[in-house]
CSV table of C-alpha atoms in Angstrom, one decimal:
chain,number,residue,atom,x,y,z
A,27,MET,CA,41.9,121.6,22.6
A,28,MET,CA,40.1,119.0,24.7
A,29,ASN,CA,42.3,116.1,25.8
A,30,MET,CA,41.4,112.6,24.7
A,31,LYS,CA,40.7,111.4,28.3
A,32,LYS,CA,38.1,114.1,28.9
A,33,LEU,CA,36.5,113.5,25.5
A,34,ALA,CA,36.1,109.8,26.2
A,35,VAL,CA,34.4,110.6,29.6
A,36,LEU,CA,32.0,113.0,27.8
A,37,LEU,CA,31.1,110.5,25.1
A,38,LEU,CA,30.5,107.8,27.7
A,39,SER,CA,28.3,110.1,29.7
A,40,GLY,CA,26.3,111.0,26.6
A,41,LEU,CA,25.8,107.4,25.8
A,42,PHE,CA,24.7,106.7,29.4
A,43,LEU,CA,22.2,109.5,29.3
A,44,ASN,CA,20.8,108.4,26.0
A,45,SER,CA,20.5,104.8,27.3
A,46,VAL,CA,18.6,106.1,30.3
A,47,ALA,CA,16.3,108.1,28.1
A,48,TRP,CA,15.7,105.2,25.8
A,49,ALA,CA,15.0,102.9,28.8
A,50,GLN,CA,12.6,105.4,30.2
A,51,GLU,CA,10.9,105.7,26.9
A,52,ASP,CA,10.7,101.9,26.5
A,53,SER,CA,9.3,101.6,30.1
A,54,THR,CA,6.4,103.9,29.2
A,55,LYS,CA,5.5,102.1,26.0
A,56,THR,CA,2.6,99.7,26.3
A,57,GLU,CA,1.4,97.2,23.8
A,58,VAL,CA,-1.6,98.7,22.0
A,59,GLY,CA,-3.4,95.4,21.9
A,60,TYR,CA,-7.0,95.4,20.5
A,61,GLU,CA,-8.8,98.7,20.4
A,62,PHE,CA,-12.5,98.7,19.6
A,63,THR,CA,-14.8,101.4,18.2
A,64,THR,CA,-18.5,100.8,18.7
A,65,ILE,CA,-20.6,100.6,15.5
A,66,ASN,CA,-23.9,99.6,17.0
A,67,GLU,CA,-24.8,98.7,20.5
A,68,LEU,CA,-28.2,97.5,21.6
A,69,PRO,CA,-29.7,97.9,25.1
A,70,TYR,CA,-29.1,95.0,27.4
A,71,THR,CA,-29.6,94.2,31.1
A,72,PRO,CA,-26.7,93.9,33.6
A,73,VAL,CA,-24.3,90.9,33.2
A,74,LYS,CA,-25.2,88.0,35.6
A,75,ASP,CA,-23.1,85.2,36.9
A,76,GLN,CA,-24.0,81.5,36.4
A,77,ASN,CA,-21.0,80.7,38.6
A,78,ARG,CA,-20.4,77.0,39.0
A,79,SER,CA,-23.6,75.8,37.2
A,80,GLY,CA,-24.1,74.4,33.7
A,81,THR,CA,-27.0,76.7,33.0
A,82,CYS,CA,-25.6,79.0,30.4
A,83,TRP,CA,-28.5,78.1,28.1
A,84,SER,CA,-31.0,79.5,30.7
A,85,PHE,CA,-28.9,82.6,31.4
A,86,SER,CA,-28.3,83.4,27.7
A,87,THR,CA,-31.9,83.0,26.7
A,88,ILE,CA,-33.2,84.9,29.7
A,89,ALA,CA,-30.7,87.7,28.8
A,90,PHE,CA,-32.1,87.6,25.2
A,91,LEU,CA,-35.7,87.9,26.4
A,92,GLU,CA,-34.8,90.7,28.8
A,93,SER,CA,-33.2,92.6,25.9
A,94,GLU,CA,-36.3,91.8,23.8
A,95,MET,CA,-38.4,93.4,26.6
A,96,LEU,CA,-36.2,96.6,26.4
A,97,ARG,CA,-36.6,96.6,22.6
A,98,ALA,CA,-40.3,96.5,23.0
A,99,GLY,CA,-40.3,99.4,25.4
A,100,LYS,CA,-40.7,97.4,28.6
A,101,PRO,CA,-38.9,98.3,31.8
A,102,GLU,CA,-35.6,96.7,32.7
A,103,THR,CA,-36.5,93.4,34.3
A,104,ASP,CA,-34.4,90.7,36.0
A,105,LEU,CA,-36.1,87.4,35.2
A,106,SER,CA,-35.4,84.1,37.0
A,107,GLU,CA,-33.1,81.6,35.3
A,108,MET,CA,-33.6,79.0,38.0
A,109,TYR,CA,-37.4,79.0,37.7
A,110,ILE,CA,-36.8,77.7,34.2
A,111,VAL,CA,-34.1,75.2,35.4
A,112,TRP,CA,-36.6,73.7,37.9
A,113,HIS,CA,-39.2,73.0,35.2
A,114,THR,CA,-36.7,71.8,32.6
A,115,TYR,CA,-35.0,69.3,35.0
A,116,LEU,CA,-38.4,67.8,35.9
A,117,GLN,CA,-39.4,67.3,32.2
A,118,LYS,CA,-35.9,66.0,31.5
A,119,ALA,CA,-36.3,63.4,34.3
A,120,VAL,CA,-39.6,62.2,32.9
A,121,LYS,CA,-38.1,61.8,29.4
A,122,TYR,CA,-35.0,60.1,30.8
A,123,VAL,CA,-37.2,57.5,32.6
A,124,ARG,CA,-39.5,57.0,29.6
A,125,LEU,CA,-36.5,56.3,27.4
A,126,HIS,CA,-35.0,53.8,29.9
A,127,GLY,CA,-32.0,56.1,30.5
A,128,ASN,CA,-31.1,56.3,26.8
A,129,ILE,CA,-30.8,60.1,26.6
A,130,ASN,CA,-28.5,62.7,28.0
A,131,PHE,CA,-29.4,63.8,31.6
A,132,ALA,CA,-27.2,66.7,32.6
A,133,ALA,CA,-27.2,70.4,33.4
A,134,GLY,CA,-27.1,71.6,29.8
A,135,GLY,CA,-29.9,72.7,27.6
A,136,ALA,CA,-30.9,74.8,24.6
A,137,PHE,CA,-32.5,78.1,23.9
A,138,HIS,CA,-35.9,76.5,23.1
A,139,ASP,CA,-36.0,74.9,26.6
A,140,VAL,CA,-36.6,78.4,27.9
A,141,THR,CA,-39.2,79.6,25.5
A,142,GLU,CA,-41.1,76.3,25.7
A,143,MET,CA,-41.1,76.4,29.5
A,144,ILE,CA,-42.4,80.0,29.5
A,145,LYS,CA,-45.2,79.0,27.1
A,146,GLU,CA,-46.2,76.2,29.5
A,147,TYR,CA,-45.4,77.5,33.0
A,148,GLY,CA,-44.8,81.2,32.7
A,149,ILE,CA,-42.0,83.1,34.3
A,150,VAL,CA,-41.2,85.0,37.5
A,151,PRO,CA,-38.8,87.8,38.5
A,152,GLU,CA,-35.4,86.9,40.0
A,153,SER,CA,-36.5,88.7,43.2
A,154,VAL,CA,-39.3,86.1,43.6
A,155,TYR,CA,-37.2,83.0,42.8
A,156,ASP,CA,-33.4,83.1,42.9
A,157,GLY,CA,-32.9,79.3,43.2
A,158,LEU,CA,-30.5,79.6,46.1
A,159,ASN,CA,-32.1,77.4,48.7
A,160,TYR,CA,-29.0,75.4,49.7
A,161,GLY,CA,-26.7,77.7,51.7
A,162,GLU,CA,-24.8,79.3,48.8
A,163,GLU,CA,-24.7,83.0,47.7
A,164,LYS,CA,-24.0,82.0,44.1
A,165,HIS,CA,-25.0,79.0,41.9
A,166,VAL,CA,-23.0,75.9,42.8
A,167,HIS,CA,-24.7,72.9,41.1
A,168,GLY,CA,-22.2,70.0,41.4
A,169,GLU,CA,-24.0,68.2,44.3
A,170,PHE,CA,-27.4,69.2,42.9
A,171,ASP,CA,-26.7,67.8,39.4
A,172,ASN,CA,-25.3,64.6,40.7
A,173,MET,CA,-28.1,64.1,43.2
A,174,LEU,CA,-30.7,64.3,40.4
A,175,LEU,CA,-28.7,62.1,38.1
A,176,ASP,CA,-28.4,59.4,40.8
A,177,GLN,CA,-32.2,59.6,41.4
A,178,VAL,CA,-33.2,59.0,37.8
A,179,LYS,CA,-30.6,56.3,37.3
A,180,THR,CA,-32.0,54.5,40.3
A,181,VAL,CA,-35.5,54.7,39.0
A,182,VAL,CA,-34.4,53.2,35.6
A,183,GLU,CA,-32.3,50.5,37.2
A,184,ASN,CA,-34.7,49.4,39.9
A,185,LYS,CA,-35.6,45.7,40.2
A,186,ASN,CA,-39.3,46.1,41.2
A,187,LYS,CA,-40.4,45.3,37.6
A,188,LYS,CA,-42.5,48.5,37.6
A,189,LEU,CA,-42.1,52.1,38.6
A,190,SER,CA,-43.4,53.3,42.0
A,191,THR,CA,-45.9,56.1,42.3
A,192,ALA,CA,-43.3,58.1,44.4
A,193,TRP,CA,-40.3,58.5,42.1
A,194,LEU,CA,-41.4,61.7,40.4
A,195,GLU,CA,-42.3,63.3,43.8
A,196,SER,CA,-38.8,62.5,45.0
A,197,VAL,CA,-37.3,64.4,42.0
A,198,LYS,CA,-39.6,67.3,42.8
A,199,GLY,CA,-38.4,67.1,46.4
A,200,THR,CA,-34.8,67.5,45.3
A,201,LEU,CA,-35.6,70.4,43.1
A,202,ASN,CA,-37.5,72.1,45.9
A,203,ALA,CA,-34.7,71.4,48.4
A,204,TYR,CA,-32.0,72.9,46.3
A,205,LEU,CA,-33.8,75.6,44.2
A,206,GLY,CA,-36.8,76.3,46.4
A,207,GLU,CA,-40.6,75.7,46.1
A,208,LEU,CA,-42.2,77.3,43.1
A,209,PRO,CA,-44.5,80.3,43.8
A,210,GLU,CA,-48.1,79.9,42.8
A,211,SER,CA,-48.6,83.7,43.0
A,212,PHE,CA,-46.5,86.7,44.0
A,213,LYS,CA,-46.5,90.4,44.3
A,214,TYR,CA,-44.4,92.5,42.0
A,215,GLU,CA,-44.4,96.3,41.9
A,216,GLY,CA,-47.7,96.4,43.8
A,217,LYS,CA,-49.6,93.9,41.7
A,218,THR,CA,-50.3,90.2,42.2
A,219,TYR,CA,-49.4,87.8,39.5
A,220,THR,CA,-49.2,84.1,38.8
A,221,PRO,CA,-46.2,83.0,36.7
A,222,GLN,CA,-48.5,82.7,33.7
A,223,SER,CA,-50.1,86.1,34.1
A,224,PHE,CA,-46.7,87.7,34.7
A,225,ALA,CA,-45.4,86.2,31.4
A,226,LYS,CA,-48.5,87.4,29.5
A,227,ASN,CA,-49.2,90.8,31.1
A,228,TYR,CA,-45.8,92.0,32.3
A,229,VAL,CA,-43.2,90.4,30.1
A,230,GLY,CA,-45.6,90.5,27.1
A,231,LEU,CA,-43.5,88.6,24.6
A,232,ASN,CA,-44.9,85.9,22.3
A,233,MET,CA,-42.6,82.9,22.6
A,234,ASP,CA,-43.8,81.7,19.1
A,235,ASP,CA,-42.1,84.7,17.6
A,236,TYR,CA,-38.6,83.2,18.3
A,237,VAL,CA,-36.9,80.7,16.1
A,238,GLU,CA,-33.5,78.9,16.0
A,239,LEU,CA,-31.2,78.7,13.0
A,240,THR,CA,-28.0,77.0,12.1
A,241,SER,CA,-25.8,76.1,9.1
A,242,TYR,CA,-24.8,72.6,8.3
A,243,THR,CA,-24.7,70.5,5.1
A,244,HIS,CA,-25.8,67.2,6.5
A,245,HIS,CA,-29.4,68.4,6.2
A,246,PRO,CA,-31.1,70.3,3.3
A,247,PHE,CA,-30.9,74.1,3.5
A,248,TYR,CA,-34.1,76.0,4.1
A,249,SER,CA,-35.6,73.1,6.0
A,250,LYS,CA,-35.9,72.2,9.7
A,251,PHE,CA,-34.1,69.4,11.5
A,252,ILE,CA,-33.5,68.2,15.0
A,253,ILE,CA,-30.0,69.4,15.8
A,254,GLU,CA,-27.8,66.5,16.9
A,255,ILE,CA,-26.2,67.7,20.1
A,256,PRO,CA,-26.3,65.9,23.5
A,257,ASP,CA,-28.0,68.8,25.3
A,258,ASN,CA,-30.9,68.9,22.9
A,259,TRP,CA,-32.9,66.5,25.1
A,260,MET,CA,-36.1,68.1,24.0
A,261,TRP,CA,-35.3,67.2,20.4
A,262,GLY,CA,-36.0,70.8,19.3
A,263,GLU,CA,-35.8,71.8,15.7
A,264,VAL,CA,-33.7,74.4,14.1
A,265,TYR,CA,-33.9,76.0,10.6
A,266,ASN,CA,-30.9,75.3,8.4
A,267,LEU,CA,-29.3,78.0,6.3
A,268,PRO,CA,-26.2,78.4,4.1
A,269,LEU,CA,-23.5,80.1,6.0
A,270,ASP,CA,-23.8,83.4,4.2
A,271,ASP,CA,-27.5,83.6,5.0
A,272,LEU,CA,-26.9,82.7,8.7
A,273,MET,CA,-24.4,85.6,8.9
A,274,ALA,CA,-26.8,87.9,7.1
A,275,VAL,CA,-29.5,87.1,9.7
A,276,ILE,CA,-27.0,88.0,12.5
A,277,ASP,CA,-26.0,91.2,10.8
A,278,ASN,CA,-29.5,92.2,9.9
A,279,SER,CA,-30.7,91.5,13.5
A,280,ILE,CA,-28.3,93.8,15.1
A,281,GLU,CA,-28.6,96.5,12.5
A,282,THR,CA,-32.4,96.6,13.0
A,283,GLY,CA,-32.3,96.5,16.8
A,284,TYR,CA,-32.7,92.8,17.6
A,285,SER,CA,-30.2,91.0,19.8
A,286,VAL,CA,-29.2,87.4,19.0
A,287,ALA,CA,-29.0,84.5,21.4
A,288,TRP,CA,-25.7,82.8,20.4
A,289,GLY,CA,-24.8,79.2,21.1
A,290,ALA,CA,-21.1,78.5,20.2
A,291,ASP,CA,-18.0,76.4,20.8
A,292,VAL,CA,-15.6,78.2,23.2
A,293,SER,CA,-12.8,75.7,23.3
A,294,GLU,CA,-10.6,77.4,20.6
A,295,LYS,CA,-7.2,78.8,21.7
A,296,GLY,CA,-8.4,82.1,20.2
A,297,PHE,CA,-11.2,82.3,22.8
A,298,SER,CA,-9.3,84.6,25.1
A,299,THR,CA,-12.0,86.5,26.8
A,300,SER,CA,-10.4,86.8,30.3
A,301,ARG,CA,-7.0,88.1,29.2
A,302,GLN,CA,-7.7,90.1,26.0
A,303,GLY,CA,-11.5,90.1,25.9
A,304,ILE,CA,-11.6,88.6,22.4
A,305,ALA,CA,-12.5,85.5,20.5
A,306,VAL,CA,-10.6,85.1,17.2
A,307,VAL,CA,-9.3,82.5,14.8
A,308,PRO,CA,-5.8,83.8,13.8
A,309,GLU,CA,-3.8,82.8,10.7
A,310,ALA,CA,-0.3,83.7,9.8
A,311,ASP,CA,-0.2,86.5,7.2
A,312,LEU,CA,2.7,85.6,4.9
A,313,THR,CA,1.8,88.4,2.5
A,314,GLU,CA,2.8,90.9,5.2
A,315,MET,CA,6.2,89.2,5.9
A,316,SER,CA,9.5,89.8,4.3
A,317,ASP,CA,11.4,86.9,2.8
A,318,ALA,CA,13.5,86.7,5.9
A,319,GLU,CA,10.4,86.6,8.1
A,320,ILE,CA,8.8,83.9,6.0
A,321,ALA,CA,12.0,81.8,6.2
A,322,LYS,CA,12.0,82.2,10.0
A,323,TRP,CA,8.3,81.4,10.2
A,324,GLU,CA,8.7,78.2,8.1
A,325,SER,CA,11.6,77.1,10.3
A,326,LEU,CA,9.4,77.0,13.4
A,327,SER,CA,7.9,73.8,14.7
A,328,GLU,CA,4.1,73.5,14.8
A,329,LYS,CA,4.2,74.1,18.5
A,330,GLU,CA,6.2,77.3,18.1
A,331,LYS,CA,4.0,78.5,15.3
A,332,SER,CA,0.9,78.0,17.5
A,333,ALA,CA,2.6,79.9,20.4
A,334,GLU,CA,3.3,82.8,18.1
A,335,LEU,CA,-0.2,82.9,16.6
A,336,TYR,CA,-1.9,82.8,19.9
A,337,LYS,CA,0.0,85.6,21.6
A,338,LEU,CA,-2.8,87.7,20.4
A,339,GLU,CA,-1.0,90.9,21.1
A,340,LYS,CA,-2.7,92.9,18.4
A,341,PRO,CA,-5.2,92.4,15.5
A,342,GLY,CA,-4.0,90.3,12.7
A,343,LYS,CA,-5.1,88.1,9.8
A,344,GLU,CA,-7.8,85.5,10.5
A,345,LYS,CA,-8.9,82.4,8.8
A,346,GLU,CA,-11.3,82.6,5.9
A,347,ILE,CA,-14.2,80.4,7.1
A,348,THR,CA,-16.1,78.2,4.6
A,349,GLN,CA,-19.1,76.0,4.8
A,350,VAL,CA,-16.9,72.9,4.5
A,351,MET,CA,-14.7,74.0,7.5
A,352,ARG,CA,-17.8,74.4,9.6
A,353,GLN,CA,-19.1,70.9,8.7
A,354,VAL,CA,-15.7,69.2,9.3
A,355,ALA,CA,-15.4,70.8,12.7
A,356,PHE,CA,-18.9,69.7,13.7
A,357,ASP,CA,-18.5,66.2,12.4
A,358,ASN,CA,-15.1,65.7,14.1
A,359,TYR,CA,-16.4,67.1,17.5
A,360,GLU,CA,-14.1,70.1,17.1
A,361,THR,CA,-17.1,72.3,17.3
A,362,THR,CA,-19.4,71.4,20.2
A,363,ASP,CA,-22.3,73.0,22.0
A,364,ASP,CA,-20.2,74.6,24.8
A,365,HIS,CA,-21.8,77.8,25.8
A,366,GLY,CA,-24.8,80.1,25.3
A,367,MET,CA,-24.3,83.9,25.2
A,368,LEU,CA,-25.9,87.0,23.7
A,369,LEU,CA,-24.8,89.2,20.8
A,370,VAL,CA,-25.6,92.8,21.6
A,371,GLY,CA,-23.7,94.9,19.1
A,372,THR,CA,-21.0,95.3,16.6
A,373,ALA,CA,-17.6,97.1,16.7
A,374,LYS,CA,-14.4,97.4,14.7
A,375,ASP,CA,-10.8,97.1,15.7
A,376,GLN,CA,-8.1,99.6,14.8
A,377,ASN,CA,-7.6,97.7,11.5
A,378,GLY,CA,-11.3,98.1,10.5
A,379,GLN,CA,-12.1,94.4,11.1
A,380,LEU,CA,-15.7,93.6,12.3
A,381,TYR,CA,-16.5,92.1,15.7
A,382,TYR,CA,-19.6,91.3,17.6
A,383,LYS,CA,-20.0,92.5,21.2
A,384,VAL,CA,-21.0,89.5,23.3
A,385,LYS,CA,-22.7,89.6,26.7
A,386,ASN,CA,-21.5,86.6,28.8
A,387,SER,CA,-22.8,85.2,32.0
A,388,TRP,CA,-19.6,84.8,34.0
A,389,GLY,CA,-20.0,88.0,36.1
A,390,GLU,CA,-17.8,91.0,35.5
A,391,TYR,CA,-14.7,88.9,35.0
A,392,ASN,CA,-12.7,90.9,32.5
A,393,LYS,CA,-11.8,94.5,31.4
A,394,TYR,CA,-15.1,94.8,29.5
A,395,ASP,CA,-17.3,94.2,32.6
A,396,GLY,CA,-18.2,90.7,31.6
A,397,CYS,CA,-18.6,91.3,27.8
A,398,PHE,CA,-16.1,90.5,25.1
A,399,TYR,CA,-15.6,90.9,21.3
A,400,ALA,CA,-15.9,87.9,18.9
A,401,SER,CA,-14.6,88.4,15.4
A,402,LYS,CA,-16.8,87.7,12.4
A,403,PRO,CA,-14.6,84.7,11.4
A,404,TYR,CA,-15.0,83.2,14.9
A,405,VAL,CA,-18.8,83.6,14.8
A,406,ALA,CA,-18.9,82.2,11.3
A,407,TYR,CA,-16.8,79.2,12.3
A,408,LYS,CA,-17.9,78.3,15.8
A,409,THR,CA,-21.6,79.2,15.9
A,410,MET,CA,-23.7,76.1,16.7
A,411,SER,CA,-27.1,77.8,16.6
A,412,ILE,CA,-28.8,81.2,17.2
A,413,MET,CA,-32.2,82.3,18.3
A,414,VAL,CA,-33.8,85.5,16.9
A,415,HIS,CA,-37.1,87.1,16.6
A,416,LYS,CA,-38.7,86.2,13.3
A,417,ASP,CA,-38.9,89.8,12.3
A,418,ALA,CA,-35.1,90.1,12.5
A,419,ILE,CA,-34.7,87.7,9.5
A,420,PRO,CA,-34.3,89.4,6.1
A,421,LYS,CA,-37.5,89.1,4.1
A,422,ASP,CA,-36.0,87.0,1.3
A,423,ILE,CA,-34.6,84.5,3.8
A,424,ARG,CA,-37.9,84.4,5.7
A,425,THR,CA,-39.7,83.6,2.4
A,426,LYS,CA,-37.4,80.7,1.7
A,427,LEU,CA,-38.0,79.3,5.2
A,428,GLY,CA,-41.8,79.8,5.0
A,429,LEU,CA,-41.9,82.1,8.0
């Protein structure tokens, strides 16, 4: 019979070996996190990097038009964002001076800035005009933006009683110094183009085919209004839809092969595109908790509840978004016109919840090579406006809009 001392040693050894095995097993476990299965993915051009410039509106709309070229059977083309920025800043300067400085003058803009500039001035490839004429390899616009702002402020504040004939040329000089002089003509793939002929004959898109839509209750639905955001210096109009219709447009667009230019607020805690590659609006799911878990949850402070919600370790319940929630967030400045991006597809997580694949313009900064996944509630809640091809809008909604 085994003596007690030897038995104790064996038991302790067994416990130790089990502990080691458990530790090794635990060390190999990784948090599952968010796993996505593609439902639909549209062709898109490589992710670009706006770097330290406030030109997401140009990057996102150019990305949209590049995808539209692919959809139309055109070759993959890298179009120049800064060509549009040059023209937009000049028109913005003229309007700022005409309004005695009573309008926003900053780096931001809107989707229609791009389409309107292309209609008037054409477009060129990135290889012809990269807008890097100031000793940087990537866009760094702090000095440039402030230089232009100081110029137009000086014009408005001058004490000469009238404007000189030189002020607009001085603004052009700054634009040329930083971004470079605009090409009157150029060669591309063996042919000579002007910006206008390149837009017409090579890009081949009709800028009048593209419309912007939103969903707010302070204007009538199925009508157009000038969206009241600071960066809408051009006073461009958007069509107003009920939220369900707006989401139907997004879904129909992607299902029928049309990408969607997406303007949204990215200030939410659930916008975690660097770490997890997601944008979500989580909510505690009390129905999935035991009584003990509910009691523990309710004992937490608001700060502790927020910390738990935004760990974002795996998919969970999200807020149910309503038209009222959207309006309150807009009216209270909780939803602002932060960033322009491009919706290029749909996917579902391991729980079967729907997400939109988003092409960003911050370079390949995360595990999805510069893209991320925005949940349907996030898009419903935080979309400021979208731009789509008119043919991407369901026929019944187009009829109500008179398109």
